[in-house]
Tab-separated table of C-alpha atoms and ligand atoms in Angstrom:
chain	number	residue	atom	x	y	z
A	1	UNK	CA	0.000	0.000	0.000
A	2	UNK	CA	1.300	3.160	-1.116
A	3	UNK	CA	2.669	5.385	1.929
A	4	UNK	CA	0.210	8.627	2.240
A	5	UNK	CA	2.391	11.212	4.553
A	6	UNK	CA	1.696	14.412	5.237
A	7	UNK	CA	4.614	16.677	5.924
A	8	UNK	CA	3.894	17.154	9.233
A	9	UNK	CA	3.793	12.845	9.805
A	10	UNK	CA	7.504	12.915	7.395
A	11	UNK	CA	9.761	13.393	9.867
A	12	UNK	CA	9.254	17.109	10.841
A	13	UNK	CA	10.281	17.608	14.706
A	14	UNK	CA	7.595	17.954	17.384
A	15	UNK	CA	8.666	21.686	18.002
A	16	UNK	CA	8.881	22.171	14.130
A	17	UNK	CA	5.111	21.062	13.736
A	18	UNK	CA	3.987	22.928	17.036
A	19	UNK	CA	5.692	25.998	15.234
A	20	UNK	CA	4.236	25.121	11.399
A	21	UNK	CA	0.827	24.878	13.365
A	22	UNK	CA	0.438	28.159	13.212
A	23	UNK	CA	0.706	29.117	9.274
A	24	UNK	CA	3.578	26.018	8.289
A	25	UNK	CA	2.471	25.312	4.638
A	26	UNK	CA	1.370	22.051	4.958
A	27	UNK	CA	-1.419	23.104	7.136
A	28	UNK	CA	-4.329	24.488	7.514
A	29	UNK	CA	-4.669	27.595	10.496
A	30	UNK	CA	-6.446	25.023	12.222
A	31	UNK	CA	-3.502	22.754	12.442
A	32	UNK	CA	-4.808	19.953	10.706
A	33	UNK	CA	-2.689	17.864	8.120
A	34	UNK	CA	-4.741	17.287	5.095
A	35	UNK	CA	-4.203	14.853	2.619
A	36	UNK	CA	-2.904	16.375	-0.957
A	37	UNK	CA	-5.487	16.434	-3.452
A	38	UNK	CA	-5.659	13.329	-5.219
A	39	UNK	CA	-3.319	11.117	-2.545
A	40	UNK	CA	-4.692	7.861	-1.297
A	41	UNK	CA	-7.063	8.459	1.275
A	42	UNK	CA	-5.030	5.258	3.572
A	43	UNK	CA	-2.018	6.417	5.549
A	44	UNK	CA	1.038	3.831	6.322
A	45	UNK	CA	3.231	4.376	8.801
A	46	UNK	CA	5.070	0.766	8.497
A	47	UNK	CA	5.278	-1.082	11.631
A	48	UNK	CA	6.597	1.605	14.034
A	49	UNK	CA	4.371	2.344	16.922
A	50	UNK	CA	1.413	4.734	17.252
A	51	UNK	CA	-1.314	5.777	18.684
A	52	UNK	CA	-4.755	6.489	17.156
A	53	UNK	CA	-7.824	8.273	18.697
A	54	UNK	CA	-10.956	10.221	17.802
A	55	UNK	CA	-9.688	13.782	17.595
A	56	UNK	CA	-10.585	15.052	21.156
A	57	UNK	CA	-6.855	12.750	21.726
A	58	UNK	CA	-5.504	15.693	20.312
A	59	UNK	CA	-7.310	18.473	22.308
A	60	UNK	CA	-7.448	18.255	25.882
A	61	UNK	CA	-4.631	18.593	28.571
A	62	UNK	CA	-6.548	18.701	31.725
A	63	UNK	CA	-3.994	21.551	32.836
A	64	UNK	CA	-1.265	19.345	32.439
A	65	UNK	CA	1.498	19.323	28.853
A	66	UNK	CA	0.775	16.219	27.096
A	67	UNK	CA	-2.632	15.196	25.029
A	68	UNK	CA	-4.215	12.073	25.256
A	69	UNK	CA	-2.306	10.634	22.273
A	70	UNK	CA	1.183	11.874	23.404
A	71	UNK	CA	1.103	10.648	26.642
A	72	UNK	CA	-0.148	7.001	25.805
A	73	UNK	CA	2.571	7.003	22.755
A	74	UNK	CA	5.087	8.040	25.442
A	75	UNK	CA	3.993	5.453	28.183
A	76	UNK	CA	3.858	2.552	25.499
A	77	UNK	CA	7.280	3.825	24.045
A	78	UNK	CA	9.402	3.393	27.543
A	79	UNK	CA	7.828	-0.056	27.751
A	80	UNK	CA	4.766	0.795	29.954
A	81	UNK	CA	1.952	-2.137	29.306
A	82	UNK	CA	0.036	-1.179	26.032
A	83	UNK	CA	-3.327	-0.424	27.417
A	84	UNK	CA	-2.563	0.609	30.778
A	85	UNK	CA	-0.868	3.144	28.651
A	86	UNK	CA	-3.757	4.213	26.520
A	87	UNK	CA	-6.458	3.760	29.780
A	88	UNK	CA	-3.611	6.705	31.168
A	89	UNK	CA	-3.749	8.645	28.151
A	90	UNK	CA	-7.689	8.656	27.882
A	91	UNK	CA	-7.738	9.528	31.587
A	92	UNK	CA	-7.009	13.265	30.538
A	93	UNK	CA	-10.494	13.976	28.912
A	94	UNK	CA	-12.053	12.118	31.494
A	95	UNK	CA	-10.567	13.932	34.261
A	96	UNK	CA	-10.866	16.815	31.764
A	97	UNK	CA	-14.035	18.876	32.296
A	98	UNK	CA	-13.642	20.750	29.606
A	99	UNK	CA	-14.632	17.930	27.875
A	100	UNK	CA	-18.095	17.435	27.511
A	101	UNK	CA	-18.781	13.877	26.241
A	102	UNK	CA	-16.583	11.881	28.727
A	103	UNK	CA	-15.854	11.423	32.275
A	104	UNK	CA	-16.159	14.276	34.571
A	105	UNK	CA	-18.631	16.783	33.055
A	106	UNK	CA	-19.641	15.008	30.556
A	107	UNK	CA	-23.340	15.105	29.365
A	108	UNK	CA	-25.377	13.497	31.944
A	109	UNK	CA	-28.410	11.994	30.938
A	110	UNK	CA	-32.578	13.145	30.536
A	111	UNK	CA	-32.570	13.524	34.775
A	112	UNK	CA	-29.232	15.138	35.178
A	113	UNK	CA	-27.249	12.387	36.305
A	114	UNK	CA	-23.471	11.456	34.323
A	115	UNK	CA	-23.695	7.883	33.546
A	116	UNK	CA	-20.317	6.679	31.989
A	117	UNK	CA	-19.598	3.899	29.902
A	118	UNK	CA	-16.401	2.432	28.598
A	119	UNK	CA	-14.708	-1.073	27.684
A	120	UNK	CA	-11.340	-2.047	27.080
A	121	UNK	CA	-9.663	-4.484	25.517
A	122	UNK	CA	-6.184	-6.212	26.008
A	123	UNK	CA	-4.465	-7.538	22.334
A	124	UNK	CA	-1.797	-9.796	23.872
A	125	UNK	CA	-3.967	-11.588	26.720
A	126	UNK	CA	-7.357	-11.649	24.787
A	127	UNK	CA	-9.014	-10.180	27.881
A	128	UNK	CA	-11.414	-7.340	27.892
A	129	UNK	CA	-13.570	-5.477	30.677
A	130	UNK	CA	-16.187	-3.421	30.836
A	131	UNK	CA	-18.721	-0.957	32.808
A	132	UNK	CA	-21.632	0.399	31.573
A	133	UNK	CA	-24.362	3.093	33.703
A	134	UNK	CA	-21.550	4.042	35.969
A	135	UNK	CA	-22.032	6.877	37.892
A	136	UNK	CA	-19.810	8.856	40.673
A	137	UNK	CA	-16.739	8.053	39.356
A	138	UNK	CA	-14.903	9.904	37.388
A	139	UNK	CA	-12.431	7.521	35.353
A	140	UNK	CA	-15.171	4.747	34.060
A	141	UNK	CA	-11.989	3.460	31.927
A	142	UNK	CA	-9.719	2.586	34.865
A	143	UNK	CA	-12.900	0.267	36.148
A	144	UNK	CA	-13.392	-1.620	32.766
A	145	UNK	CA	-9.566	-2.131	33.143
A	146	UNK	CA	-10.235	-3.179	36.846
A	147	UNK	CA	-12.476	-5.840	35.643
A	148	UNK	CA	-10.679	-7.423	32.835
A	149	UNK	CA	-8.011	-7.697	35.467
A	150	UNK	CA	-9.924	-8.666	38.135
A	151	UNK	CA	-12.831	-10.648	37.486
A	152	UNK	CA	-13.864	-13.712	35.214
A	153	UNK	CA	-16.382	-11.152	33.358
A	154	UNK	CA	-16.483	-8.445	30.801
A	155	UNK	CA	-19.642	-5.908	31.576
A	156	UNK	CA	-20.630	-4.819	35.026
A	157	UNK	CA	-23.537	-2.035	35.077
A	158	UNK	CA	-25.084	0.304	37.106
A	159	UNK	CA	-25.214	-0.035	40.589
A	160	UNK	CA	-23.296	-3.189	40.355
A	161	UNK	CA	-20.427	-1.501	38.158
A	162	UNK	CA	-20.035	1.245	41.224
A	163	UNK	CA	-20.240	-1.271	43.959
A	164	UNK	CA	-17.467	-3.167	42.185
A	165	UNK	CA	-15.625	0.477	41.623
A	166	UNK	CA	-15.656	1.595	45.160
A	167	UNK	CA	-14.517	-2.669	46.275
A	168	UNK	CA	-11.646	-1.629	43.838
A	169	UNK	CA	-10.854	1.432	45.961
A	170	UNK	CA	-12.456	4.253	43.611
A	171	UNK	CA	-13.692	7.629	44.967
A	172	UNK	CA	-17.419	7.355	44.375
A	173	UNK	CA	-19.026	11.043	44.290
A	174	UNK	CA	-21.993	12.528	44.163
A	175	UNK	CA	-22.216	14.041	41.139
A	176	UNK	CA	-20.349	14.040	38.246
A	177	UNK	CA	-21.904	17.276	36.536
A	178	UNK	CA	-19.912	20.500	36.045
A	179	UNK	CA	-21.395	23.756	36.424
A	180	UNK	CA	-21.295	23.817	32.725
A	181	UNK	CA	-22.682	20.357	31.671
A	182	UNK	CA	-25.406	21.249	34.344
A	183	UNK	CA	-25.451	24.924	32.619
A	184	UNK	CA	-26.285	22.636	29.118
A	185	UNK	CA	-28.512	20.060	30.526
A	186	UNK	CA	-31.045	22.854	32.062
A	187	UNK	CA	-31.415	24.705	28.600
A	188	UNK	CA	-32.027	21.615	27.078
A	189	UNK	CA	-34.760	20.643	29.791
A	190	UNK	CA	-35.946	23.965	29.352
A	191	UNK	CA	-36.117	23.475	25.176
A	192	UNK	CA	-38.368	20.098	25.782
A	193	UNK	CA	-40.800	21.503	28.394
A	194	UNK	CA	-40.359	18.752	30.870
A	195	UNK	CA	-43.969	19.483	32.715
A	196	UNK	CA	-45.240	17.730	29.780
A	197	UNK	CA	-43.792	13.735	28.938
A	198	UNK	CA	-45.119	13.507	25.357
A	199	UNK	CA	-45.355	10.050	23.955
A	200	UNK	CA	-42.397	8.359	24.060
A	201	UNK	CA	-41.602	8.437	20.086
A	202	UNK	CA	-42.285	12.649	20.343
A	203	UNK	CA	-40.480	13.018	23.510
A	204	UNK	CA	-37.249	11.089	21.500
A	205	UNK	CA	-37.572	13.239	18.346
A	206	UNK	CA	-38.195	16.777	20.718
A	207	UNK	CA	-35.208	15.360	23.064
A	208	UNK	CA	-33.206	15.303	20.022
A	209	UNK	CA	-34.759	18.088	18.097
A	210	UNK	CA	-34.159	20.527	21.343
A	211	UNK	CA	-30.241	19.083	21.580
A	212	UNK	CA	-29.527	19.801	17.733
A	213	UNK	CA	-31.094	23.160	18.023
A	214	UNK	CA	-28.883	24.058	20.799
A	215	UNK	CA	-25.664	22.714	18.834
A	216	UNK	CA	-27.315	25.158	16.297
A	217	UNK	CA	-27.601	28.046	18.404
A	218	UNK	CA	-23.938	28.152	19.507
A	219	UNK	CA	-24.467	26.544	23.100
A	220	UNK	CA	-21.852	23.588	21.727
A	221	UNK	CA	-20.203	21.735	18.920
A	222	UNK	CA	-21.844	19.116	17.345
A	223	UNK	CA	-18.753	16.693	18.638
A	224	UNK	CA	-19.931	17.575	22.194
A	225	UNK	CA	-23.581	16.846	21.567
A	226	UNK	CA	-22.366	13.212	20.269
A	227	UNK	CA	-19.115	12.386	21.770
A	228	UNK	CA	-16.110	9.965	23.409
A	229	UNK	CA	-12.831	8.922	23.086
A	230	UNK	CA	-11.659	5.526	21.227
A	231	UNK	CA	-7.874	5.489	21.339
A	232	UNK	CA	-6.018	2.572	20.180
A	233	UNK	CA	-2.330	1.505	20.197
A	234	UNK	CA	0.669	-0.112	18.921
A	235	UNK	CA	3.599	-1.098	20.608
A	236	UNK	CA	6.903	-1.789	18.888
A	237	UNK	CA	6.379	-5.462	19.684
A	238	UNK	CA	3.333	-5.665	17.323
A	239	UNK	CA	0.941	-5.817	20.294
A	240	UNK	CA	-2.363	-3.717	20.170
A	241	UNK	CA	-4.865	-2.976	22.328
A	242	UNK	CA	-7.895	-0.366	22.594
A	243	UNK	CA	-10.187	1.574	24.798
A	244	UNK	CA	-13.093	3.785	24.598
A	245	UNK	CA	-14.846	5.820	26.898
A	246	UNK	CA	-17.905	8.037	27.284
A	247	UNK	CA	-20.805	9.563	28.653
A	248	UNK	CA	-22.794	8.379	25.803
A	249	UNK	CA	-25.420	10.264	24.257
A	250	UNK	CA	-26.295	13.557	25.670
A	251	UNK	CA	-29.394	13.308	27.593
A	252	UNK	CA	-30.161	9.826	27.082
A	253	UNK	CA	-33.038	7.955	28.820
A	254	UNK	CA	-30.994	7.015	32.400
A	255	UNK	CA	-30.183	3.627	31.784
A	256	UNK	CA	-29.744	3.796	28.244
A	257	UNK	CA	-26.210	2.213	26.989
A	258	UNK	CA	-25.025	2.773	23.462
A	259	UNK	CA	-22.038	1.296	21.559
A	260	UNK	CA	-19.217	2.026	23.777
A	261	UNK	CA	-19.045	-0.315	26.361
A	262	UNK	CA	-19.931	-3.320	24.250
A	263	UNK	CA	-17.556	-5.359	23.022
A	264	UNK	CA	-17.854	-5.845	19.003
A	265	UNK	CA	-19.110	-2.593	18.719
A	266	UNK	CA	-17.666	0.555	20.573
A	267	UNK	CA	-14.386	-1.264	20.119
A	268	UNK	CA	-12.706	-4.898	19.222
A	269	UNK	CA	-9.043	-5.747	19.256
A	270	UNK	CA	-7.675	-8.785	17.881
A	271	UNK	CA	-3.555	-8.745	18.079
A	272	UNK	CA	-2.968	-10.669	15.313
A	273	UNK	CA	-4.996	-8.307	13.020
A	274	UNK	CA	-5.793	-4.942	14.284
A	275	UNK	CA	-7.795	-2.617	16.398
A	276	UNK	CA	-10.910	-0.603	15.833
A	277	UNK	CA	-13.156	1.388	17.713
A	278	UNK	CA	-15.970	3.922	16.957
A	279	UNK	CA	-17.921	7.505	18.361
A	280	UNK	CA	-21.353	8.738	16.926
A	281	UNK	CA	-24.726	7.179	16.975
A	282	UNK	CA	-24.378	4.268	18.978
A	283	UNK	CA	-27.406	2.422	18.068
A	284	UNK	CA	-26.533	2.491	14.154
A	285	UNK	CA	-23.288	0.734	15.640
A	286	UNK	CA	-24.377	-1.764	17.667
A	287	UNK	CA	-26.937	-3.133	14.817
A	288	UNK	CA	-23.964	-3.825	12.737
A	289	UNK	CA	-21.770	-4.539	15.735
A	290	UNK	CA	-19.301	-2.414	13.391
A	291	UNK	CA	-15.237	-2.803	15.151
A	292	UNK	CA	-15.976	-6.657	14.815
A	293	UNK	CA	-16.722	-6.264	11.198
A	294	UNK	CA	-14.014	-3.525	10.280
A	295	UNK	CA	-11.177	-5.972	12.305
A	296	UNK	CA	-12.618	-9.277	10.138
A	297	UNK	CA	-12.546	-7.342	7.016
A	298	UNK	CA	-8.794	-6.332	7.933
A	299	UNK	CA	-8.230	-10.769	8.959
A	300	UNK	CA	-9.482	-10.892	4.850
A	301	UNK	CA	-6.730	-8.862	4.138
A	302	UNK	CA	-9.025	-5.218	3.857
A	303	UNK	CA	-6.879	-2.012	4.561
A	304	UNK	CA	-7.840	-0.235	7.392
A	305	UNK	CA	-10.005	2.209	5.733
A	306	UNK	CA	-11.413	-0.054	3.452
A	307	UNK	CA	-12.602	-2.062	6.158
A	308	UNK	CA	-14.272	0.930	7.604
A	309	UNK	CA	-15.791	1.924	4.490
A	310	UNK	CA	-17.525	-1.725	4.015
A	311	UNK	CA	-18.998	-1.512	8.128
A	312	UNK	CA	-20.240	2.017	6.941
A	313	UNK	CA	-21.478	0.604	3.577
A	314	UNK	CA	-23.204	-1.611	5.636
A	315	UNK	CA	-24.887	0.919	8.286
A	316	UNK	CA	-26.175	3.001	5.270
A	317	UNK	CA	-27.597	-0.312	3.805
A	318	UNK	CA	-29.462	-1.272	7.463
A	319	UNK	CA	-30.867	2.247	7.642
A	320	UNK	CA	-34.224	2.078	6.501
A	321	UNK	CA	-36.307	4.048	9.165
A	322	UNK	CA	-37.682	7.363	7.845
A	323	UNK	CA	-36.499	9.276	10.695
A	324	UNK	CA	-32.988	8.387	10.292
A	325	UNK	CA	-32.757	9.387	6.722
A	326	UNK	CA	-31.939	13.074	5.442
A	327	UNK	CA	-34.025	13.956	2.032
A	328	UNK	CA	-30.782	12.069	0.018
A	329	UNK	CA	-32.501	8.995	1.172
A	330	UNK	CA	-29.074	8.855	2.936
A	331	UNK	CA	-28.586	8.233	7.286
A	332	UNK	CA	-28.601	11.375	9.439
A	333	UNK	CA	-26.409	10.878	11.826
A	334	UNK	CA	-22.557	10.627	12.366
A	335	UNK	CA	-21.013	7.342	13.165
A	336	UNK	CA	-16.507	7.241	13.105
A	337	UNK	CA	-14.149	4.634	13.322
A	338	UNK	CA	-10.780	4.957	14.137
A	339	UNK	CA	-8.696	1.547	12.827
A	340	UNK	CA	-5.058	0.722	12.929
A	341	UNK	CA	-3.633	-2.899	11.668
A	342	UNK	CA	-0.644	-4.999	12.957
A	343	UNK	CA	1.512	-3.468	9.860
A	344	UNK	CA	0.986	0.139	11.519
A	345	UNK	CA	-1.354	1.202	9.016
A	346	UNK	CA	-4.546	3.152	10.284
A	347	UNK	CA	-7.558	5.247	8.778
A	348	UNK	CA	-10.355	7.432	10.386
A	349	UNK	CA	-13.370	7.445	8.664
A	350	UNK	CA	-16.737	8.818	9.198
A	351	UNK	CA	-20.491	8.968	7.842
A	352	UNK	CA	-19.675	12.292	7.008
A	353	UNK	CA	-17.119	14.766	7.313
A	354	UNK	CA	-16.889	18.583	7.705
A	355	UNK	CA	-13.753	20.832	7.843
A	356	UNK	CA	-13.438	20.719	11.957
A	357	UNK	CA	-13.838	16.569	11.573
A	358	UNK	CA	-10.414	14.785	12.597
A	359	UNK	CA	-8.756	12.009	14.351
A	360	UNK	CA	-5.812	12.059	16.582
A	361	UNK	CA	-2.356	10.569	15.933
A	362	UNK	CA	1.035	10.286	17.590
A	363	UNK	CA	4.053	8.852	16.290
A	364	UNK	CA	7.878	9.332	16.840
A	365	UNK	CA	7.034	12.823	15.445
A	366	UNK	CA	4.889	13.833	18.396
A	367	UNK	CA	0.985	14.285	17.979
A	368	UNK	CA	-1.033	15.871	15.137
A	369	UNK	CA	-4.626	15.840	14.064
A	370	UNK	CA	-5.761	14.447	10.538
A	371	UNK	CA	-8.899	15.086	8.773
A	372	UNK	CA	-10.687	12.026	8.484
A	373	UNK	CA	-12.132	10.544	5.276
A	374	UNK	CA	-15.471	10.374	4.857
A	375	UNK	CA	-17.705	7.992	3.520
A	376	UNK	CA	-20.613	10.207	2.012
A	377	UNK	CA	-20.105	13.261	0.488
A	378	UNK	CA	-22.554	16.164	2.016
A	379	UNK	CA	-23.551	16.599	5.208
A	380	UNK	CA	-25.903	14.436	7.391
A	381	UNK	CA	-28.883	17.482	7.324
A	382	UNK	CA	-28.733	17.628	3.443
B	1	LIG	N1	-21.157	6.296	20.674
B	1	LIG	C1	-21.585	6.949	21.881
B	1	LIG	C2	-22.905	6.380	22.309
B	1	LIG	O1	-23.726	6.066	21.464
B	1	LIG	C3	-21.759	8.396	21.762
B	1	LIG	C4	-20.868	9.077	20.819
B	1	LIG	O2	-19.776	8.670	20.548
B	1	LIG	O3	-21.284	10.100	20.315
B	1	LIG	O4	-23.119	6.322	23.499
C-alpha cells in the first residue's frame, strides 16, 4: 500500500510542527494535516508504533502538557503495558471537564445524572472489561480495566459496576456534573418543556430536536452533543490494544447504553490483526456490531479504511427508518471509526465529514490531528 504522509507525519520535529501549526504550509490555520489532493485516502506508517484516537486525543490537557495521544505514545514507548498506557492517556479527557462527552462533566443523561460507559480491551492476553451506567466516578476506563483484570467477566452495570468500583478502591461522588454540563442540561430541559412527557416516540424526536437546536444556536459543537474517546495503540512489539470511553449520548433515557461499552461494537481488538473502535450514533453501531466487522474485514486482508468503508457501507444499507434518513434517502447521523492494523497502518473514517472533523495521531514525530475521510459526500442534514 502506497505510503500517504503528510509533511507534518515525514519526519518534521515535534517543536517544528507545534511551530508550522500556526501558518507552516502544509497546514491548515487550524492545524490539521490534510491529505494532498488526489493522494490515497489510507495512511502507512510501516510497523513503528502509534497511537490512534478520535480527535478530542488531540485536544485536551486537563492543565497538564501532554494530550491524550502523546502521553499514551510516550507510556507505550518506555515499555509501559500497552493499554494501561492508553487507559492513562484517555484519563485526561475524562478527568478533563472541559470535555463534555466523557468522564467528569460530561453530558449526563434526561434527569441530570453522568452515567459513563467504557470497555477495554487487552491484544496480547485476549481479555477485555467493561462498565456500563456508571455513575460517581470519574475515570469509568480505569474500572473496565479493573475488571478485565480482576474478574472472570467483561460488563458490570449500574449499581453493580459502582459497587465493584468503590470494592476496587475508587472515589465514588456525588455528582459528576460541572457547572457547565449542568449549565447545558437545564437549557435543554428547558427546550423540551419537561412538565409535559409527550409520547415516548415525540419526547425522542423533541429530546433530540431541542439538543440539535442548541448545537445550532452556539451553546456547543456538534462533537460535544455526540461524543467519546476511542484510542487505540501499537507497541513496537506488534501488540495492540484499545479503549473507549464516554458519557454516551447527551441526555439519554438514564439507563440507556449505546455502543461504547460493548464489546464488538464501541471497540474490538484482535492482536494478530488490528484494532478498531468507533464515536457517533451508537445504536446504528451496535446493529452492525461495526469494530468486529471492520477488524474481520482487515483478517481478509481489507486495509484499514477499506474495512471501515464496508462496516459504513453496511450501516447506510441497514438504515431504513424514515427518521434516520436526510431527504438524500441517505442516514442522518454521524457514526466514526478509528482503525489501525498490525503493519501500523490506520484510517479514520466517518459517515460524514466537515472541515473541523479529525482524528488524533502520535508517532515518533509527536501528535497531530488528521482530517478524516469520509464515507458520504454532504452533510448528514442535506
Ligand atoms: N457512541 C456513543 C454512544 O452512542 C456516543 C458518541 O460517541 O457520540 O453512546
Amino acid at each position: 500500500m502506497k505510503e500517504r504522509r503528510t509533511r507534518a507525519s515525514r519526519g518534521v520535529t515535534r517543536r517544528e510542527f507545534v511551530k508550522a501549526g500556526a501558518g507552516g504550509a502544509a497546514l491548515l490555520s487550524t492545524g490539521i494535516a490534510r491529505p494532498a489532493r488526489g493522494a490515497p485516502a489510507v495512511q502507512s506508517s510501516g510497523p513503528k508504533p502509534l497511537v490512534i484516537s478520535s480527535g478530542n486525543g488531540n485536544r485536551y490537557k486537563n492543565g497538564g502538557d501532554e494530550v491524550v495521544v502523546e502521553r499514551a505514545f510516550r507510556l507505550m514507548t518506555e515499555g509501559k503495558d500497552i493499554l494501561e498506557s492508553l487507559i492513562a492517556g484517555v484519563e485526561i479527557t475524562e478527568l478533563d471537564p472541559g470535555d463534555a462527552s466523557v468522564g467528569y462533566g460530561g453530558r449526563p443523561n434526561a434527569d441530570g445524572v453522568v452515567q459513563l460507559d467504557s470497555c477495554c480491551m487487552h491484544g496480547p492476553n485476549r481479555r477485555a472489561g467493561g462498565v456500563a451506567g456508571l455513575e460517581g466516578v470519574r475515570t469509568p476506563a480505569a474500572v473496565a480495566y479493573q475488571v478485565l483484570q480482576v474478574t472472570d467477566h467483561h460488563l458490570l452495570v449500574g449499581k453493580g459496576a459502582q459497587n465493584f468500583a468503590r470494592n476496587m478502591g475508587f472515589e465514588i461522588e456525588d455528582d459528576l456534573n460541572t457547572p457547565r454540563s449542568r449549565e447545558m442540561w437545564l437549557e435543554w430541559k428547558r427546550r423540551i418543556d419537561p412538565g409535559h412527557y409527550l409520547d415516548p416516540k415525540k419526547r425522542a424526536e423533541a429530546g433530540h430536536a431541542a439538543g440539535l437546536s442548541m448545537v445550532r444556536d452556539g451553546f456547543m459543537d456538534e462533537e460535544e452533543y455526540y461524543g467519546t474517546i476511542n484510542c487505540d495503540g501499537l507497541n513496537a512489539n506488534g501488540d495492540l490494544a484499545g479503549v473507549t470511553t464516554t458519557s454516551g449520548l447527551a441526555w439519554k433515557i438514564p439507563g440507556r447504553v449505546g455502543d461504547s461499552p460493548i464489546l464488538g461494537a464501541g471497540l474490538y481488538v484482535d492482536n494478530e490483526v488490528g484494532a478498531a473502535g468507533s464515536t457517533g450514533r451508537g445504536e446504528a453501531n451496535l446493529y452492525g456490531l461495526c469494530s468486529f466487522h471492520i477488524v474481520e474485514e482487515m483478517r481478509r486482508g481489507a486495509h484499514p479504511k477499506d474495512a471501515a468503508m464496508t462496516a459504513l457501507s453496511r450501516v447506510k444499507d441497514n438504515t431504513v427508518e424514515k427518521r434516520l434518513l436526510n431527504s438524500r434517502g441517505l442516514p442522518n447521523f454521524g457514526l466514526s471509526f478509528y482503525v489501525v492494523n498490525k503493519a501500523g497502518e490506520y484510517a479514520g473514517v466517518s459517515m460524514y465529514t466537515s472541515e473541523r472533523s479529525t482524528f488524533a495521531l502520535c508517532t515518533e514525530n509527536g501528535p497531530e490531528s488528521v482530517a478524516m475521510e469520509p464515507f458520504l459526500e454532504g452533510s448528514p442534514s442535506d
